[in-house]
XYZ file of C-alpha atoms in Angstrom:
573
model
C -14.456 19.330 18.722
C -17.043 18.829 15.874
C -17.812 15.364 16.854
C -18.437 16.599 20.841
C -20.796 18.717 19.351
C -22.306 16.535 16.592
C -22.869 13.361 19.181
C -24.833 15.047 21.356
C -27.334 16.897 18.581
C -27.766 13.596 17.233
C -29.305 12.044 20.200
C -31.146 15.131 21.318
C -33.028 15.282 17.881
C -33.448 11.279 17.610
C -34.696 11.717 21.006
C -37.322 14.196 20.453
C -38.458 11.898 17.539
C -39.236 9.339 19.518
C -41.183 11.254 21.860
C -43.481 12.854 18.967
C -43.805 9.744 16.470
C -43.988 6.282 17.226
C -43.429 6.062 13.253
C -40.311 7.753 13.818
C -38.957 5.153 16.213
C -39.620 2.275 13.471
C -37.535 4.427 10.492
C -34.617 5.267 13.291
C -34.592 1.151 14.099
C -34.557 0.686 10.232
C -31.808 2.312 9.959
C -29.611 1.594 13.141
C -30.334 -2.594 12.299
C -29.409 -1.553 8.428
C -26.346 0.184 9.535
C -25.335 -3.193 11.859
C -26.053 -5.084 9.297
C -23.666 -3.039 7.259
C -20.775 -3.854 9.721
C -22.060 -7.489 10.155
C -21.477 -8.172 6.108
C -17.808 -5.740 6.585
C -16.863 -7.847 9.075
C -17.581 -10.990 7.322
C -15.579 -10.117 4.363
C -12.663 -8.769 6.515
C -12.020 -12.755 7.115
C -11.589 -13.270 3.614
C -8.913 -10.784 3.270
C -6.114 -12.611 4.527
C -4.327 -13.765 1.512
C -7.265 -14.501 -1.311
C -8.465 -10.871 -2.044
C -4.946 -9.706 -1.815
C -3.892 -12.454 -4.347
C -7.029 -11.388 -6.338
C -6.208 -7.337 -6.293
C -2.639 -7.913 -7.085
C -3.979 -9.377 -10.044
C -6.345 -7.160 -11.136
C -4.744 -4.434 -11.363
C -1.894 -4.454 -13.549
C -4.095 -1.596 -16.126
C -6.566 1.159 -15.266
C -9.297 -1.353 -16.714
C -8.117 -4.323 -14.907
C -8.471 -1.883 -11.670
C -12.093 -0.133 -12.865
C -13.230 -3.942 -13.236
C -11.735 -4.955 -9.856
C -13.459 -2.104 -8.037
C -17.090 -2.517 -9.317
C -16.988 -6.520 -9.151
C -15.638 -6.143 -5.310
C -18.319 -3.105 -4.647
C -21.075 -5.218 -6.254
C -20.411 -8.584 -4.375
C -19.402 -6.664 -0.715
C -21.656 -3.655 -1.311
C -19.502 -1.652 0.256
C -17.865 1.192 -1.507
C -16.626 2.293 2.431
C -15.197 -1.286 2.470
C -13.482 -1.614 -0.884
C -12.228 2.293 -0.270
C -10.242 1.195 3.182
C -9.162 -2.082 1.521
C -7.956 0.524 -1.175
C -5.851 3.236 1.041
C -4.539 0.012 3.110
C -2.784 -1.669 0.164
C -1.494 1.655 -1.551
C -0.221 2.314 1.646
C 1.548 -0.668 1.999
C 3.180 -0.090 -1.201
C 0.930 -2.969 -3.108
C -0.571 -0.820 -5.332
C 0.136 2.270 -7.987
C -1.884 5.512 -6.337
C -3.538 5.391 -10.327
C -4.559 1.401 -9.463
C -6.071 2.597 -6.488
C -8.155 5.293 -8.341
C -9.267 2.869 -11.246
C -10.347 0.914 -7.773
C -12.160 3.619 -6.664
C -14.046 4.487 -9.931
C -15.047 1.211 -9.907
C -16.370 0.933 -6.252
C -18.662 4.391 -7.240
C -20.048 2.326 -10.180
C -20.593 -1.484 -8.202
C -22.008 0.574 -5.363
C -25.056 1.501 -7.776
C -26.352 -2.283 -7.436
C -27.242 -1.460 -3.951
C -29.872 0.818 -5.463
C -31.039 -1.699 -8.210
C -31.513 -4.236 -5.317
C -33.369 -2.580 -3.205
C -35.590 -0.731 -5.475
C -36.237 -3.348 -7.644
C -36.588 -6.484 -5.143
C -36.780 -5.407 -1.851
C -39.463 -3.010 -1.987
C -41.657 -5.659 -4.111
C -40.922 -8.478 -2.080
C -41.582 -9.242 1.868
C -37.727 -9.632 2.552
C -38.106 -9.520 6.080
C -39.156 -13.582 5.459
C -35.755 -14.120 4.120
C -33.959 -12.286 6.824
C -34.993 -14.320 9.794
C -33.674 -17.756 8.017
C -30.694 -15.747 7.368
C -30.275 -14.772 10.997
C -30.616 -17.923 12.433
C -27.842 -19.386 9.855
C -26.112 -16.585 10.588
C -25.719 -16.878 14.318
C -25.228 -20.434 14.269
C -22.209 -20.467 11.649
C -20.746 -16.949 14.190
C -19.565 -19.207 16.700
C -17.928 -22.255 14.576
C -14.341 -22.310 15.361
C -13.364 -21.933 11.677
C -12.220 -18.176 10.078
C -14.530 -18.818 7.077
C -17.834 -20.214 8.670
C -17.040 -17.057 10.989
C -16.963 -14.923 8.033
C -19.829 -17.004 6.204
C -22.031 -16.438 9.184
C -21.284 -12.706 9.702
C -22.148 -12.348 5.965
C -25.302 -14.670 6.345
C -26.252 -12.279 9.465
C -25.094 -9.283 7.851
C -27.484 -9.833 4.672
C -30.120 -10.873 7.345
C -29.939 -7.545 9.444
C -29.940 -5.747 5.280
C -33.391 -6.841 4.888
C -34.680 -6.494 8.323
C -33.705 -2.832 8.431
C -34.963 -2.308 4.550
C -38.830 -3.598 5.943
C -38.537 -1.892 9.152
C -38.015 1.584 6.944
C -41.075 0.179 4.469
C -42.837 0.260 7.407
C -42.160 2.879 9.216
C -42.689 5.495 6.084
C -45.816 3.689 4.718
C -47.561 4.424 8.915
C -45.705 7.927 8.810
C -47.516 8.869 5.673
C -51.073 8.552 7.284
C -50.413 11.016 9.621
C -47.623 13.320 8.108
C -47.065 14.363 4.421
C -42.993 15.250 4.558
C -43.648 15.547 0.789
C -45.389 19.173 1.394
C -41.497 20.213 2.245
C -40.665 19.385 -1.413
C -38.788 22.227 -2.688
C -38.676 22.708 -6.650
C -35.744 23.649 -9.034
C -32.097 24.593 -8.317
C -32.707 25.683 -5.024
C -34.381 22.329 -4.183
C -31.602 20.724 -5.842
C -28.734 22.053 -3.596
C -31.156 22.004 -0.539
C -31.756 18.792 -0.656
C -28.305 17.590 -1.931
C -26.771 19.382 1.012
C -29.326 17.304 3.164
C -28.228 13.781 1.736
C -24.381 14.997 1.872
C -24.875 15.361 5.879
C -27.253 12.114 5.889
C -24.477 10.237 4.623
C -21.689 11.873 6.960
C -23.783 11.438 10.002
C -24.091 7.322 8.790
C -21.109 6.849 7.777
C -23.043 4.677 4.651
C -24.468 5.873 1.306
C -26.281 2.511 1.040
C -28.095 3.499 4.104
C -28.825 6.623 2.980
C -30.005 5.288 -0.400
C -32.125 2.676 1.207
C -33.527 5.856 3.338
C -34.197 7.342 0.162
C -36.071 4.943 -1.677
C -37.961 3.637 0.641
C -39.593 7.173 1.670
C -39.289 7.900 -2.166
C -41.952 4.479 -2.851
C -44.461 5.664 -0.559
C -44.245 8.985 -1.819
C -42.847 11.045 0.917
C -40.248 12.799 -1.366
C -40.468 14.643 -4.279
C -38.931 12.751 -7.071
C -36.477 15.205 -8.309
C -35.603 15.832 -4.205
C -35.187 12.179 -4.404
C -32.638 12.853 -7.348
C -30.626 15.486 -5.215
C -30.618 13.543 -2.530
C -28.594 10.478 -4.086
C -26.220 13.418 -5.511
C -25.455 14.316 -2.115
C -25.258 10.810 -0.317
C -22.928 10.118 -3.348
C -20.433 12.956 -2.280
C -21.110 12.880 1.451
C -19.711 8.932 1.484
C -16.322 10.100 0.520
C -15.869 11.046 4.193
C -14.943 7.362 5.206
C -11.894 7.221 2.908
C -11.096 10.811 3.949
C -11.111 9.006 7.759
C -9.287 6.249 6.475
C -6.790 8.387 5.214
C -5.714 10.484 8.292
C -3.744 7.747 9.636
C -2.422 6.510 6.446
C 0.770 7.658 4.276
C 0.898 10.525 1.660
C 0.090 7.632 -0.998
C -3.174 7.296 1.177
C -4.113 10.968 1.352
C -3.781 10.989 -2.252
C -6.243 8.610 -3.123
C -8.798 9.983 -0.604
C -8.471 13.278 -1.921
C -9.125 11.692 -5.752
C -12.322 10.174 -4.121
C -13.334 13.163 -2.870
C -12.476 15.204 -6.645
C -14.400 12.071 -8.646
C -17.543 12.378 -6.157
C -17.486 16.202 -6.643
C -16.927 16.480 -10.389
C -19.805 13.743 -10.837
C -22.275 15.427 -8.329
C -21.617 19.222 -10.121
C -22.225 16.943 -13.717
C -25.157 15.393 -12.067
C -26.952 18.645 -10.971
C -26.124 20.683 -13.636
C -27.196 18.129 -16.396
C -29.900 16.926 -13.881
C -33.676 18.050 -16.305
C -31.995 16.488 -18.985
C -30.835 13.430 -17.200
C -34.353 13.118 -15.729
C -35.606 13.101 -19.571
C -33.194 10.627 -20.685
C -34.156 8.322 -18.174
C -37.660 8.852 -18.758
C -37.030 7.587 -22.558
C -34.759 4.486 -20.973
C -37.495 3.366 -18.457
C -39.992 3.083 -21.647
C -37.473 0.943 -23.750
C -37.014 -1.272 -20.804
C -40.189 -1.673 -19.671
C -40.107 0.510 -16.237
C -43.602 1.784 -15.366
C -43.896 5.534 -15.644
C -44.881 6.083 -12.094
C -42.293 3.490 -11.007
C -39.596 6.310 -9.195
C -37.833 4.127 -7.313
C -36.726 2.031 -10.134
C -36.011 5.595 -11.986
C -33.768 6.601 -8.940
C -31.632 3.384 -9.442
C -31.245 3.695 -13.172
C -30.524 7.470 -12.701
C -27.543 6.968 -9.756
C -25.993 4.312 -11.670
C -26.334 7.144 -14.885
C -24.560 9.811 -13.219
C -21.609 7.492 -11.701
C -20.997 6.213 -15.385
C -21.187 9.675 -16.753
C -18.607 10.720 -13.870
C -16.171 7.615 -15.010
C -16.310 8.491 -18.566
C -15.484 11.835 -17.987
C -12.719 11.402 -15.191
C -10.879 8.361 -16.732
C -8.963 10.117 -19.373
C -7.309 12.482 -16.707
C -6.347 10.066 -14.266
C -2.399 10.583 -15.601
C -2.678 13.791 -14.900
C -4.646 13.521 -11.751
C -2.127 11.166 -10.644
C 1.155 14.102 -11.381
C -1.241 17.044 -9.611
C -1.790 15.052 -6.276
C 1.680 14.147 -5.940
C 2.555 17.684 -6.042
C 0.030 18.870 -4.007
C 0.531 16.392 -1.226
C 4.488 15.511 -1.770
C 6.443 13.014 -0.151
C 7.666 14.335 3.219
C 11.536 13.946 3.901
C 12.384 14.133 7.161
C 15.579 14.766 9.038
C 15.905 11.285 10.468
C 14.494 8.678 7.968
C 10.834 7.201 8.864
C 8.634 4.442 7.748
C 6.501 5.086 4.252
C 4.407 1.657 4.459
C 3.500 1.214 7.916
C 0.409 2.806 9.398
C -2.580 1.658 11.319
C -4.367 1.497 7.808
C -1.845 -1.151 6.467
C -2.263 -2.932 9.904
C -5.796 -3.822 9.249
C -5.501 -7.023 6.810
C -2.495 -9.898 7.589
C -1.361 -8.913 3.841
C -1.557 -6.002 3.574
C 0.385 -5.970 7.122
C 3.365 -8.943 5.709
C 3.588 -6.360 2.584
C 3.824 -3.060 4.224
C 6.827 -4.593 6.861
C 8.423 -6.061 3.741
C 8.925 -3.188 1.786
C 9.971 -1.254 5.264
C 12.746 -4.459 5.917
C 13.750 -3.890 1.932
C 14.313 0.274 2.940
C 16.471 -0.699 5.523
C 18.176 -3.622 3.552
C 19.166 -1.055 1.307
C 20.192 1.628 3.471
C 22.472 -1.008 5.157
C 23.606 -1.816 1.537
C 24.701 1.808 1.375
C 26.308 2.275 5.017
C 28.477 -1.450 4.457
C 29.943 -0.409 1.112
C 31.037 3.242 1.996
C 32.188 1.715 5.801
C 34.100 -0.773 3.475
C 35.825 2.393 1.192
C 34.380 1.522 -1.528
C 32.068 3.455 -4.271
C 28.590 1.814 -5.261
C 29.084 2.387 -8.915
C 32.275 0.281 -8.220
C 30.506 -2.354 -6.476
C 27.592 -2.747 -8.512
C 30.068 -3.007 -11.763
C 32.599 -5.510 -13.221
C 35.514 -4.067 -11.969
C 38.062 -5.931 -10.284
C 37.133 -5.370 -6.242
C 40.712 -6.463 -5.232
C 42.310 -4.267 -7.248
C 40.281 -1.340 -6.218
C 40.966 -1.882 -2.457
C 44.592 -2.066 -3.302
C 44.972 0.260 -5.322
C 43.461 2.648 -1.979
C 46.030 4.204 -0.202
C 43.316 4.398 2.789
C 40.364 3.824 3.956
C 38.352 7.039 4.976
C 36.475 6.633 8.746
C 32.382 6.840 8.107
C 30.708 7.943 11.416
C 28.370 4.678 10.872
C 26.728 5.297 13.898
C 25.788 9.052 12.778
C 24.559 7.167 9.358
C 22.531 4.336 11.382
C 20.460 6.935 13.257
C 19.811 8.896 10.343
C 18.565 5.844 8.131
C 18.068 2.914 9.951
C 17.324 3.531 13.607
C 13.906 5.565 12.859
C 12.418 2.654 10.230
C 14.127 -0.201 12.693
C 12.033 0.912 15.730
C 8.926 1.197 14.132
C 9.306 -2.160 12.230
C 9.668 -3.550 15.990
C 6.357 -1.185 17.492
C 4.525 -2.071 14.011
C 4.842 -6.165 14.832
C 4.157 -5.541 18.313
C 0.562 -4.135 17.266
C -0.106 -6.955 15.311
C -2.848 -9.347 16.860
C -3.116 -12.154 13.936
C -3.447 -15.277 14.757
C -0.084 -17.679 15.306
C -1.279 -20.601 13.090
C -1.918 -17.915 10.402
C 1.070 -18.268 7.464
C 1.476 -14.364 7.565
C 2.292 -15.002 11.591
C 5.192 -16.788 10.667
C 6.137 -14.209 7.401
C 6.042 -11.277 10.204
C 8.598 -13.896 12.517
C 10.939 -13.731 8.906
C 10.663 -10.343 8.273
C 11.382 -9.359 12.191
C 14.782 -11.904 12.065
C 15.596 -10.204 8.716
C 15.522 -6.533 10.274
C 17.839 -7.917 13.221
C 19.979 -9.523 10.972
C 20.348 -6.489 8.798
C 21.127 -4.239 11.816
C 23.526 -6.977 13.060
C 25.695 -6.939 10.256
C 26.103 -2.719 10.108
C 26.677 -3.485 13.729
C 29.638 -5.574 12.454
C 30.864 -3.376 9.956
C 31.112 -1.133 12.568
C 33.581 -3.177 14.253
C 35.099 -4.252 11.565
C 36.029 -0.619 10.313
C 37.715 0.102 13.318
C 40.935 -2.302 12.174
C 40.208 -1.657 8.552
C 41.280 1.915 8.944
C 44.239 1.283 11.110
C 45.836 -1.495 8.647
C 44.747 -0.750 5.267
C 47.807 1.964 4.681
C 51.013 2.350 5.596
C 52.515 -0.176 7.875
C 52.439 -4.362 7.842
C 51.734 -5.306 4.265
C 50.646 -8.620 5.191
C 48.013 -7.149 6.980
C 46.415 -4.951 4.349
C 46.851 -7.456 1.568
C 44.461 -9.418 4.482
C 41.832 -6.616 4.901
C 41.573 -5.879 1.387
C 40.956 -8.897 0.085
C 37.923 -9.025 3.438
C 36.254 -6.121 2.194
C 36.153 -7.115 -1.389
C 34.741 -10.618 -0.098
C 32.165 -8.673 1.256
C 31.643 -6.224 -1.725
C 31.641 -9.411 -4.142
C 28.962 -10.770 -1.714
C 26.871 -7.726 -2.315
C 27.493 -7.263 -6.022
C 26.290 -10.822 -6.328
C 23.028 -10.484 -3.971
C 22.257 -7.191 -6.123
C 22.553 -8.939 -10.065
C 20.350 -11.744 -8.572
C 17.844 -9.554 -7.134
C 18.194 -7.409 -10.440
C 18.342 -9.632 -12.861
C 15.558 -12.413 -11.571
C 13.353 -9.758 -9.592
C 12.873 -13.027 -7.243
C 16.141 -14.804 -6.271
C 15.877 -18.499 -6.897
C 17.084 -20.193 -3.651
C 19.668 -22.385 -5.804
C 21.556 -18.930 -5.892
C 21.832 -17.994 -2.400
C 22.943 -21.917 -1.455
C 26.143 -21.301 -3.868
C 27.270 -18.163 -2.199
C 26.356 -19.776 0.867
C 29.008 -22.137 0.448
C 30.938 -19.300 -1.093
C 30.987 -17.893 2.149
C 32.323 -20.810 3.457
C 34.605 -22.069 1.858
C 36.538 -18.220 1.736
C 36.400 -18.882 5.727
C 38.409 -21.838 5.203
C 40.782 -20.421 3.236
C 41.021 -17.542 5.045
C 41.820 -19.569 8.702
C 44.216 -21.566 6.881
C 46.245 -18.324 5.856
C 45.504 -16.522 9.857
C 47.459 -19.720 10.478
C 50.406 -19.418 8.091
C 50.942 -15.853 9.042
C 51.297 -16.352 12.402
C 52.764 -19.458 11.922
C 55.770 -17.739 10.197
C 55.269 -15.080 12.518
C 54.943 -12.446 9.531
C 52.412 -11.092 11.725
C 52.287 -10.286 15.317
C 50.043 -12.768 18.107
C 47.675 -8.875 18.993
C 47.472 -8.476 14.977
C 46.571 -12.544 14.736
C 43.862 -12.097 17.477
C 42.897 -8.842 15.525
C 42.137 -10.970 12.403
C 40.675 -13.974 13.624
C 37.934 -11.289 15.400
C 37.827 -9.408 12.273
C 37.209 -12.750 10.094
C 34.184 -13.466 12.102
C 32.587 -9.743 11.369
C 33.562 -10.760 7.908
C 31.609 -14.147 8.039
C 28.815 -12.686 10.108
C 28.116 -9.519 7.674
C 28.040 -11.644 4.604
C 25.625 -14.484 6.000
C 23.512 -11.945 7.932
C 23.182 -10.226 3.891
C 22.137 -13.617 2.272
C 19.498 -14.538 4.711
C 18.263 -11.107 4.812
C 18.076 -11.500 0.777
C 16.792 -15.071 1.050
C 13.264 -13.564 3.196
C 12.893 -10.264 1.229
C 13.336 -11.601 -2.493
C 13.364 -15.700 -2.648
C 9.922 -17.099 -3.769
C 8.461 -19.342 -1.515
C-alpha cells in the first residue's frame, strides 16, 4: 500500500522539478546514473561470489574481530554496505554463519562504508572525474559481453565505477548552476530542531534510494558549493546512516528468523549511533575542528569535515555497541524465537540463501543433513531400538534378542511430520535454482538432490522392512527372529559407525565409508549363503524364504542408501 502511494509522489514531485529547473533535471540525472552505477559495481561483484568470497567469509569470521575486519575490508573494496548486508542475511541464513559473525559483519560494513565519503569529498570533488569515467565506460562495455563470468564481472565493475563518477560530476554540476539562481541554504534551520529536521530528511532520502552512498554523494556535493548548512549537512549523514538500514530490513522479510535477527541488530546499531551522534553532535563538531588542524584540513574545507565526522560517529557507535553484542545476540533470539511448527519446515532455505551458488550448495546441505538425521531417528525406533543404545558400545545383537518384540512405529505418520515438509521444499528450492551447469556448485546441488532421494528411499525401506520385523521377531519360528535380529543390528551397527565417524572426524575420510562399504557386502554374502541353508534344510518355510530374501534387499538398500548419503553430506572433497 505504502509503495502505491510512494511511486506515484515520487514522479509527480521529480516531475514538477523538471518543469521549474533545468538545474534540477541535471542533480535528478546525477543521481539516477549514480544509483545505476551502484547496481552496475553490485552486479559485478555478485560474479565473484560463487565460491571465493564465501571461502574468504568462512574464514574471517571465526572471532568478532576477524568478522569487524571482514565487514569494513568488503564495505571498503565493494562500497556497498546494502551489498555486504544481503551477502550477510544470505549466509546466516544458510546456516554459514553465527547471527554474532554476522553482526561483527555488519559493524564493519557501517565503518568501510565511511570511505565512500573520504572518496568523494576528498578526490572527486577536486578532480574532473568525469575524464576517468568515460575510459572506464568504454572498458566497461567492452569486457560486459566477453563470454567469461569474471571479465563479465570485471566489466560491470569497470562500468559500475564509470557510471560513480559520471553521476558524482553531473551532481557538481547541477548544484554549482542551481546556486546562481536559488540559495536552498536560506532553508538552513539551526540547533536541535534543525538537527532532527534535517536528519528526518536524509532518513527518507536514503529510503526513497535505497543507497546511503547516494545520499552522501547528494550531500556533499550540495554541501561544497554551499547549498547546505554545515551542521544540516551533519544531520543529514545521521539520517542517511539510519535510513540505509531499510535494505537489510527488505532483505530480511524473505529470509529465516536468523535473518530477521541480524536486520533488526542493523537497525539497533544505526539507531544507537545516530541518537550518540546527535546528542554529542556540538562537541563532535569541535573535536573535529581540532582534528582537521592536526591534519592539515583547511578550516573552510566542510566537505572533508563531513567525511572525517561520519567515519567519527560510526567508530564511536562500534566502540560503544561491541561489548554488548553477547547480550544483543541472547535478547534477539528471544524476541524473535525460532518458530516450531506442527509439521517440520526448512530453516536454511529462502530466496535470500538462493541468491549466491554457495550460499545456495550450503543452505540445501544443512536442509539434506536435517533430514539425514530425522531419518536417523525414524530407522532406529522402526528398527526397536533406543538411540542411546545405538550410539553406545553395547552389544546390538544382544539387545534385539534380548526384545521380546518389536513395537509398530506409524513411520508414515513420522515421515510427514519430519521429513515430507523439508523433502518438498529441498525439491521446489533446486527447481528455483538458475546457476549455470558447468558451474561446480551445479553438480554439488545434483549430490545433494540424490542424497535427499536416497535418504527418503531407505525410510521408504524401513517401512517395508518393519512390516515382517514385527510379525517374526517374537513368538513363533526361532530361526526366523535369530534372522531379523541380527538384520536390524546390521543396520544399527551401520549407523553407530556412520555417527563415530561423523563425530569423531567432523569430515569422514572416504577410506572409512569404502570399509563399511564392503562391510555391507560382504554381510550380504553371508547372509544369502544362510537364506540358502535354511531353506535348504527346510527349517524355514519357501513364503518365509521369499519373505527374507525381499527383506535382505531392504536391508542392503537402507544401509548403502545411509553411506552414500554420509559420503555427500560429510566426506571432504
Amino acid at each position: 500500500m505504502l509503495r502505491k502511494i510512494l511511486i506515484p509522489t515520487i514522479l509527480l514531485i521529480l516531475g514538477f522539478g523538471f518543469w521549474v529547473s533545468t538545474e534540477f533535471k541535471t542533480i535528478a540525472a546525477g543521481v539516477a546514473i549514480f544509483l545505476f552505477g551502484m547496481l552496475s559495481l553490485e552486479e559485478g561483484f555478485r560474479a565473484f561470489t560463487g565460491g571465493a568470497l564465501e571461502k574468504l567469509l568462512r574464514r574471517t569470521t571465526s572471532s568478532t574481530y576477524h568478522s569487524l575486519g571482514f565487514g569494513i575490508v568488503s564495505t571498503t573494496l565493494m562500497q556497498s554496505s546494502s551489498l555486504v548486508s544481503v551477502i550477510t542475511i544470505s549466509f546466516l541464513s544458510a546456516g554459514l554463519i553465527t547471527l554474532a559473525a554476522g553482526i561483527g559483519i555488519i559493524f564493519g560494513a557501517n565503518l568501510g562504508t565511511t570511505t565512500g565519503a573520504w572518496l568523494v569529498a576528498g578526490f572527486g570533488l577536486k578532480v574532473n572525474i568525469s575524464a576517468y569515467a568515460m575510459p572506464m565506460l568504454v572498458f566497461g562495455v567492452i569486457l560486459m559481453f566477453q563470454p567469461s563470468k569474471q571479465m563479465k564481472g570485471f566489466g560491470y565493475i569497470l562500468s559500475g565505477l564509470g557510471f560513480l563518477f559520471l553521476g558524482i560530476h553531473y551532481m557538481k554540476e547541477g548544484f554549482d548552476a542551481f546556486s546562481g539562481n536559488i540559495d536552498l541554504s536560506q532553508f538552513a534551520v539551526s540547533g536541535y530542531p534543525g538537527l532532527f529536521l534535517f536528519a528526518l530528511i536524509g532518513i527518507v532520502a536514503t529510503v526513497v534510494m535505497q543507497s546511503s552512498h547516494a545520499t552522501l554523494v547528494l550531500i556533499i556535493t550540495a554541501l561544497s558549493v554551499n547549498q547546505i548548512s554545515y551542521e544540516n549537512a551533519l544531520a543529514l549523514a545521521i539520517g542517511s546512516n539510519v535510513g540505509t538500514t531499510i535494505t537489510a530490513i527488505i532483505g530480511a522479510l524473505s529470509a529465516n528468523e536468523a535473518g530477521k535477527r541480524l536486520a533488526s541488530a542493523h537497525l539497533i546499531f544505526n539507531l544507537v549511533t545516530g541518537v550518540i551522534a546527535i546528542a554529542l553532535v556540538y562537541q563532535l563538531m569541535a573535536f573535529i575542528d581540532w582534528f582537521a588542524e592536526q591534519v592539515y584540513i583547511a578550516k573552510d574545507d566542510y566537505s572533508l569535515k563531513l567525511a572525517v565526522f561520519h567515519t567519527v560517529f560510526n567508530l564511536i557507535g562500534v566502540l560503544v555497541m561491541l561489548p554488548f553484542i553477547g547480550k544483543l545476540v541472547a535478547v534477539l533470539e528471544r524476541v524473535i524465537p525460532d518458530t516450531v511448527p506442527e509439521i517440520d519446515q526448512p530453516k536454511y532455505l529462502s530466496s535470500v540463501s538462493a541468491e549466491y551458488p554457495g550460499t545456495a550448495v550450503e543452505a540445501l546441505r544443512n536442509e539434506t543433513t536435517r533430514v539425514y538425521d530425522a531419518a536417523l531417528r525414524i530407522i532406529i525406533n522402526g528398527l526397536g531400538f533406543k538411540r542411546e543404545d545405538v550410539l553406545s558400545d553395547v552389544n546390538l545383537y544382544k539387545i534385539a534378542s534380548s526384545q521380546s518384540r518389536v513395537h509398530r512405529l506409524d513411520i508414515d505418520a513420522v515421515y510427514e511430520r519430519h521429513i515430507k515438509g523439508i523433502y518438498s521444499a529441498i525439491i521446489a528450492f533446486i527447481s528455483t535454482t538458475t546457476f549455470s551447469r558447468q558451474d561446480e556448485h551445479s553438480a554439488r546441488i545434483h549430490w545433494l538432490r540424490e542424497t535427499s532421494k536416497n535418504i527418503v528411499e531407505a525410510v521408504k525401506d524401513t517401512k517395508h522392512l518393519q512390516k515382517n520385523l514385527v510379525r517374526y521377531v517374537g513368538p513363533g519360528n526361532k530361526s526366523m527372529r535369530d534372522v531379523y535380529n541380527r538384520m536390524r543390528a546390521e543396520i544399527a551397527y551401520i549407523i553407530r559407525e556412520l555417527e563415530e565417524l561423523r563425530e569423531a572426524e567432523g569430515v569422514i575420510d572416504m577410506s572409512s565409508l569404502d570399509a563399511l562399504k564392503m562391510m555391507i557386502s560382504e554381510d550380504n554374502e553371508k547372509f544369502n549363503a544362510v537364506l540358502s541353508d535354511l531353506i535348504g534344510e527346510q527349517v524355514i518355510t519357501p513364503i518365509m524364504g521369499s519373505s527374507l530374501m525381499n527383506d535382505g534387499r531392504y536391508v542392503v538398500d537402507i544401509m548403502e542408501n545411509l553411506v552414500q548419503a554420509a559420503e555427500t553430506l560429510f566426506v571432504s572433497r
